[in-house]
Coordinates of C-alpha atoms in Angstrom, one line a residue:
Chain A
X1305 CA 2.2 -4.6 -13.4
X1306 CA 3.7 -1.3 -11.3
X1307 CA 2.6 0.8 -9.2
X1308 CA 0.6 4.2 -8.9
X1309 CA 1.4 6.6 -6.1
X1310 CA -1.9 9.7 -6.2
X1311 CA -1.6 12.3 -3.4
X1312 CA -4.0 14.5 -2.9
X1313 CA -5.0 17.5 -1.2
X1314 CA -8.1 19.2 -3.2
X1315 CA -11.3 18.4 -1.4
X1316 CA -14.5 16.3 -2.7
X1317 CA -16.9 19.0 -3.5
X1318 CA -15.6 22.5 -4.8
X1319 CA -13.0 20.8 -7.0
X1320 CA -12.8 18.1 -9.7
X1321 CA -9.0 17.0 -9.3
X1322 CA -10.6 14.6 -6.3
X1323 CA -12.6 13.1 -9.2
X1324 CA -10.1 12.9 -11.8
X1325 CA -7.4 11.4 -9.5
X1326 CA -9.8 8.5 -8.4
X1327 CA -10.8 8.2 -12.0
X1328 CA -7.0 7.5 -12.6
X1329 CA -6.9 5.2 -9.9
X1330 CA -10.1 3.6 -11.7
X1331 CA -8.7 2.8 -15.1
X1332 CA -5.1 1.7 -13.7
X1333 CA -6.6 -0.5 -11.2
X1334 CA -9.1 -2.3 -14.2
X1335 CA -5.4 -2.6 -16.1
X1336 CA -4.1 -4.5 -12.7
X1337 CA -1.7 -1.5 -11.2
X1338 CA -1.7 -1.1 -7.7
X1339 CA -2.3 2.2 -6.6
X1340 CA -1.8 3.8 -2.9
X1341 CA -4.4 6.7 -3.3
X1342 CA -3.1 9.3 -0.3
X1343 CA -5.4 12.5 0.9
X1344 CA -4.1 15.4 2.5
X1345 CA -6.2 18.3 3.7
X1346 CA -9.3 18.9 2.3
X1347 CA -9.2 15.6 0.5
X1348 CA -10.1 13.7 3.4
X1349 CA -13.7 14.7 3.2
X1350 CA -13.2 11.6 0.6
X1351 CA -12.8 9.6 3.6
X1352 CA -16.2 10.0 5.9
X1353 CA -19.0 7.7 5.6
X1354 CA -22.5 8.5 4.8
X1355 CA -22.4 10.3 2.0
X1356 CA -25.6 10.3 -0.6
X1357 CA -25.7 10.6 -4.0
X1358 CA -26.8 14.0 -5.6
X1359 CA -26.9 14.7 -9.4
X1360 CA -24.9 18.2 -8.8
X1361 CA -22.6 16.5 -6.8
X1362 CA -19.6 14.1 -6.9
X1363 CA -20.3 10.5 -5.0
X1364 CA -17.2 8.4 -5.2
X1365 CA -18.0 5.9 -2.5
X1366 CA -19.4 3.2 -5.1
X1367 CA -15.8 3.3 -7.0
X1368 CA -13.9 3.6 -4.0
X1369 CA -15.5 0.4 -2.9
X1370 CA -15.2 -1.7 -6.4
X1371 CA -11.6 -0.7 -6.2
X1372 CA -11.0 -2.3 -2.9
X1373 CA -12.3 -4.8 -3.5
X1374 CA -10.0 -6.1 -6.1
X1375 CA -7.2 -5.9 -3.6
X1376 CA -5.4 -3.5 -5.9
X1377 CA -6.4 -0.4 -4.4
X1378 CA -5.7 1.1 -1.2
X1379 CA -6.8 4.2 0.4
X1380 CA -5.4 6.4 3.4
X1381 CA -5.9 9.2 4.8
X1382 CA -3.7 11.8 6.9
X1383 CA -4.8 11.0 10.2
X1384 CA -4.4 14.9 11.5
X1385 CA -5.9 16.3 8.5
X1386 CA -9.3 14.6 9.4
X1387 CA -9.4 14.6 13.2
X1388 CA -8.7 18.9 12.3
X1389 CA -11.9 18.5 10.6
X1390 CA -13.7 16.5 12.4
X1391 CA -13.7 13.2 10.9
X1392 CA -13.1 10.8 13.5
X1393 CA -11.8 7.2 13.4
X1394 CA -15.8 5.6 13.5
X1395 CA -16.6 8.1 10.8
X1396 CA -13.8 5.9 8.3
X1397 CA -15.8 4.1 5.3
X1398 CA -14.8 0.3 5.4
X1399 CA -11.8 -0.6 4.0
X1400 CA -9.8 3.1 4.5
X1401 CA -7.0 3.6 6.5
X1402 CA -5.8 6.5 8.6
X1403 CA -2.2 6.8 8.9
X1404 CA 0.6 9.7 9.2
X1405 CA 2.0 11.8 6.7
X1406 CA 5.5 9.3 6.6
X1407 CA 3.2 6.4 5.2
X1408 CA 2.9 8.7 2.2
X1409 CA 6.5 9.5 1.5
X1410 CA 7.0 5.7 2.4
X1411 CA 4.6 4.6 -0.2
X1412 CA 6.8 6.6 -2.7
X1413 CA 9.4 4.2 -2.2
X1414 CA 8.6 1.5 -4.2
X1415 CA 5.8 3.3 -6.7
X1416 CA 6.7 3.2 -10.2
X1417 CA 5.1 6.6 -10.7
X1418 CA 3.8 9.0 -8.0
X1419 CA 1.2 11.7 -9.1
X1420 CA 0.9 14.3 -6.8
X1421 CA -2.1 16.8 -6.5
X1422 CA -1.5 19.5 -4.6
X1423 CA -4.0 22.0 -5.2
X1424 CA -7.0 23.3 -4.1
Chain B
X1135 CA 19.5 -0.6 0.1
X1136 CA 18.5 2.5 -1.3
X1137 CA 17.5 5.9 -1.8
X1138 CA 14.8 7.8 -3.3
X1139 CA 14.9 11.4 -3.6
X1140 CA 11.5 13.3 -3.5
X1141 CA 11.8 16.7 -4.6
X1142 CA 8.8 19.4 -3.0
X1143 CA 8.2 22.3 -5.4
X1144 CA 6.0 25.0 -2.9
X1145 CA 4.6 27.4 -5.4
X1146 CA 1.4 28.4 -3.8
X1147 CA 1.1 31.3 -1.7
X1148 CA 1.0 30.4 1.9
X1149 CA -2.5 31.1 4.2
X1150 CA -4.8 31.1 0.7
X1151 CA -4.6 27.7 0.6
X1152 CA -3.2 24.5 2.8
X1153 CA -1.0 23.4 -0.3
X1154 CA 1.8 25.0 0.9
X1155 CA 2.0 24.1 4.5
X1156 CA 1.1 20.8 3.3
X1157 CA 4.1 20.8 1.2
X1158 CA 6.4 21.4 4.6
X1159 CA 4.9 19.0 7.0
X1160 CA 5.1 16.1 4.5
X1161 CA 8.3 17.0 3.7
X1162 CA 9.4 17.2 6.8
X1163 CA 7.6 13.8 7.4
X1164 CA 10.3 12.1 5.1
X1165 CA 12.7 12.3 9.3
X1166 CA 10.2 9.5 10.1
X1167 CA 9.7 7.0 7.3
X1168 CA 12.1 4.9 7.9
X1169 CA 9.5 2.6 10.2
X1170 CA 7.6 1.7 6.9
X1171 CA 10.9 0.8 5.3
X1172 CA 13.2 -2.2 5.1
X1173 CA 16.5 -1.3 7.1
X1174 CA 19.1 1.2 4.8
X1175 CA 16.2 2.0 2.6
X1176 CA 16.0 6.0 2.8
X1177 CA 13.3 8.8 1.1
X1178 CA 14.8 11.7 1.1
X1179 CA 13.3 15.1 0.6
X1180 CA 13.9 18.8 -0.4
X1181 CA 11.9 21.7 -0.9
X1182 CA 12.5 24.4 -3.8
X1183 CA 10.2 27.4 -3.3
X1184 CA 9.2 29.1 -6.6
X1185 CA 6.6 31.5 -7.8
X1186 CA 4.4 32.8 -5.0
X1187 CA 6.1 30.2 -2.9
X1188 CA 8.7 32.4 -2.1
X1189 CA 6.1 33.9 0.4
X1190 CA 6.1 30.9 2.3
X1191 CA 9.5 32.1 4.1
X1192 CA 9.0 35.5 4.6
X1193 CA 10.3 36.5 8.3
X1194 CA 8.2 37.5 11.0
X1195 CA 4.7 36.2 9.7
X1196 CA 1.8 36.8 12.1
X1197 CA -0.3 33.4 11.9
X1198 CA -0.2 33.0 15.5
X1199 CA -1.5 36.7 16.1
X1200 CA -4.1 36.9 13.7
X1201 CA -5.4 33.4 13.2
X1202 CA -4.3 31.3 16.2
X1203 CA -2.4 29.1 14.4
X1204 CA 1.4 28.1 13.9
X1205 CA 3.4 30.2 11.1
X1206 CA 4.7 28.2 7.5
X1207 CA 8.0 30.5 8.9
X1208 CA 7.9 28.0 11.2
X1209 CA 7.7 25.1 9.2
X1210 CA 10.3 26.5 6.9
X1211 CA 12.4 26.8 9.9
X1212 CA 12.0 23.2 11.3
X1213 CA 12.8 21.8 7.4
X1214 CA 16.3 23.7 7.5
X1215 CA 16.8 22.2 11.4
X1216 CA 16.2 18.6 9.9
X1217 CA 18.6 19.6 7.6
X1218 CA 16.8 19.3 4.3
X1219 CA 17.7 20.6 1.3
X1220 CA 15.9 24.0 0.7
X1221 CA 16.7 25.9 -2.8
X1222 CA 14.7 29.5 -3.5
X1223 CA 14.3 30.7 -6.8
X1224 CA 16.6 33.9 -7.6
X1225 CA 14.5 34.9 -10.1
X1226 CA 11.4 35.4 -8.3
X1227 CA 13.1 36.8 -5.5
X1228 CA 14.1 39.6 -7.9
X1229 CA 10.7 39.5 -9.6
X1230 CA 8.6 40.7 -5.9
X1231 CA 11.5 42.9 -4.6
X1232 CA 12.4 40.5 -2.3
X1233 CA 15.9 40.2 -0.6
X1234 CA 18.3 37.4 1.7
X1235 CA 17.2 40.0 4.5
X1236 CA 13.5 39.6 4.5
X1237 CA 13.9 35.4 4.5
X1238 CA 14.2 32.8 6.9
X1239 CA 17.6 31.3 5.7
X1240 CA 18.9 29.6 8.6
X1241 CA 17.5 27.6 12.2
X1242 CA 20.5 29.1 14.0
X1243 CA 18.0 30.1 16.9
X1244 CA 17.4 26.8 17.1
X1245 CA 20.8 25.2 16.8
X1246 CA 20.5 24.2 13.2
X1247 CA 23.4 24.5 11.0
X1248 CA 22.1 24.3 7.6
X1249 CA 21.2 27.5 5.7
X1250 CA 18.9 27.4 2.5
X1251 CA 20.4 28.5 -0.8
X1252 CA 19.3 31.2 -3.5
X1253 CA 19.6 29.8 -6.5
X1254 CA 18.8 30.5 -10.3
X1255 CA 15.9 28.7 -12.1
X1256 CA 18.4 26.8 -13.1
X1257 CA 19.8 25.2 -10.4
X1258 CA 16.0 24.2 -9.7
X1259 CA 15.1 22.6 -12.8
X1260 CA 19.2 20.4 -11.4
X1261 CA 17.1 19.6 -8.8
X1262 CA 14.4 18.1 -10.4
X1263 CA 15.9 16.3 -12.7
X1264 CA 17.6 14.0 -10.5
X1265 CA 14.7 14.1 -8.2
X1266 CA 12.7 10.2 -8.4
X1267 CA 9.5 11.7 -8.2
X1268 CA 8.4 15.5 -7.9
X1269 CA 5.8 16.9 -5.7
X1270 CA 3.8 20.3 -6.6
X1271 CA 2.3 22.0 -4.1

């Protein structure tokens, strides 16, 4: 099995690349890839806790969390890009990490494939 | 041991978004990785500006003035200090007007000694095919 770098910098609401990256995430984790899921900027509105689930918006938590727990899936988020916004440490969802932009490019390192999604 | 090269293409126009200035700091992130990698393994990175990325190294950009916060000049300027590999695209260049003169090519201020190259499409396209993995921004 290999594994799947995703970077991402688009944020949760106001863009659908957040949604199509984790759904890439989804259906190589159910094929037994490991994937390193990375957000950047905006993208780590993915990683505060609390959010509800509206029909007009997207609500990624339940995923997120079936994909941890397989142990195939991990998910970090730049540590400076969230304390700018205002996402502190206690405001992390179980099971994400916070880590500088290095554990990104480090990640790349051994990924079979790394998909980077840089827009906004 | 071993190597991986990561090639950063910038081709969004810096302020509008983050994208761009994103691009930079994890680039220039790629100095410090080496504490999440076994010993000799390296990542290294370079930075080809394209498009509307050529923006991103205009001179004398007034972030700092205007919105309080630090410059992508200045980012641009600390990847060429670290001495990363920074290619601009010729052809856009030529497409906005846009000259050597009106670029941040060098971090002599700074006591860098590396100077970033104008370069035909070409030479880009070089670039990323030998790059492991490429990085849009």
């Amino acid at each position: 099995m290999g594994k799947l770098t995703i970077g991402t910098f688009s944020s949760l609401v106001g863009s659908m690349s957040l949604d199509f990256a984790v759904k890439l995430s989804e259906a190589a984790v159910k094929k037994g890839h490991k994937v390193d899921f990375w957000m950047s900027g905006n993208a780590t509105m993915l990683a505060k806790k609390g959010q509800k689930a509206f029909k007009d918006y997207s609500f990624l938590s339940k995923t997120l969390q079936e994909m941890l727990a397989t142990g195939n899936f991990n998910i970090t988020a730049c540590e400076a890009c969230a304390e700018a916004r205002g996402y502190h440490k206690e405001d992390c969802p179980d099971g994400f990490q916070r880590k500088s932009m290095d554990w990104y490019l480090a990640s790349t390192f051994e990924a079979d494939r790394v998909l980077h999604i840089g827009g906004d | 041991m071993a190597t991986k090269k990561l090639a950063f293409v910038v081709r969004s126009l810096p302020y509008k978004t983050e994208a761009s200035r994103l691009a930079l700091t994890h680039a220039i992130s790629s100095q410090t990785v080496e504490i999440y990698l076994n010993d000799g393994d390296l990542v290294e990175a370079s930075i080809s500006y394209v498009g509307d990325g050529v923006f991103n190294i205009l001179k004398n950009q007034q972030a700092g003035k205007h919105y309080g916060i630090t410059t992508n000049e200045g980012h641009a300027k600390n990847t060429l200090l670290l001495d990363l590999k920074v290619l601009i695209c010729k052809e856009d260049l030529d497409k906005f007007g846009l000259t050597e003169e009106n670029l941040v090519m060098d971090a002599e201020d700074l006591g860098g000694d590396m100077r970033a190259n104008i370069v035909s499409y070409n030479e880009i396209q070089k670039e990323m095919e030998t790059a492991d993995h490429l990085l849009f921004c």
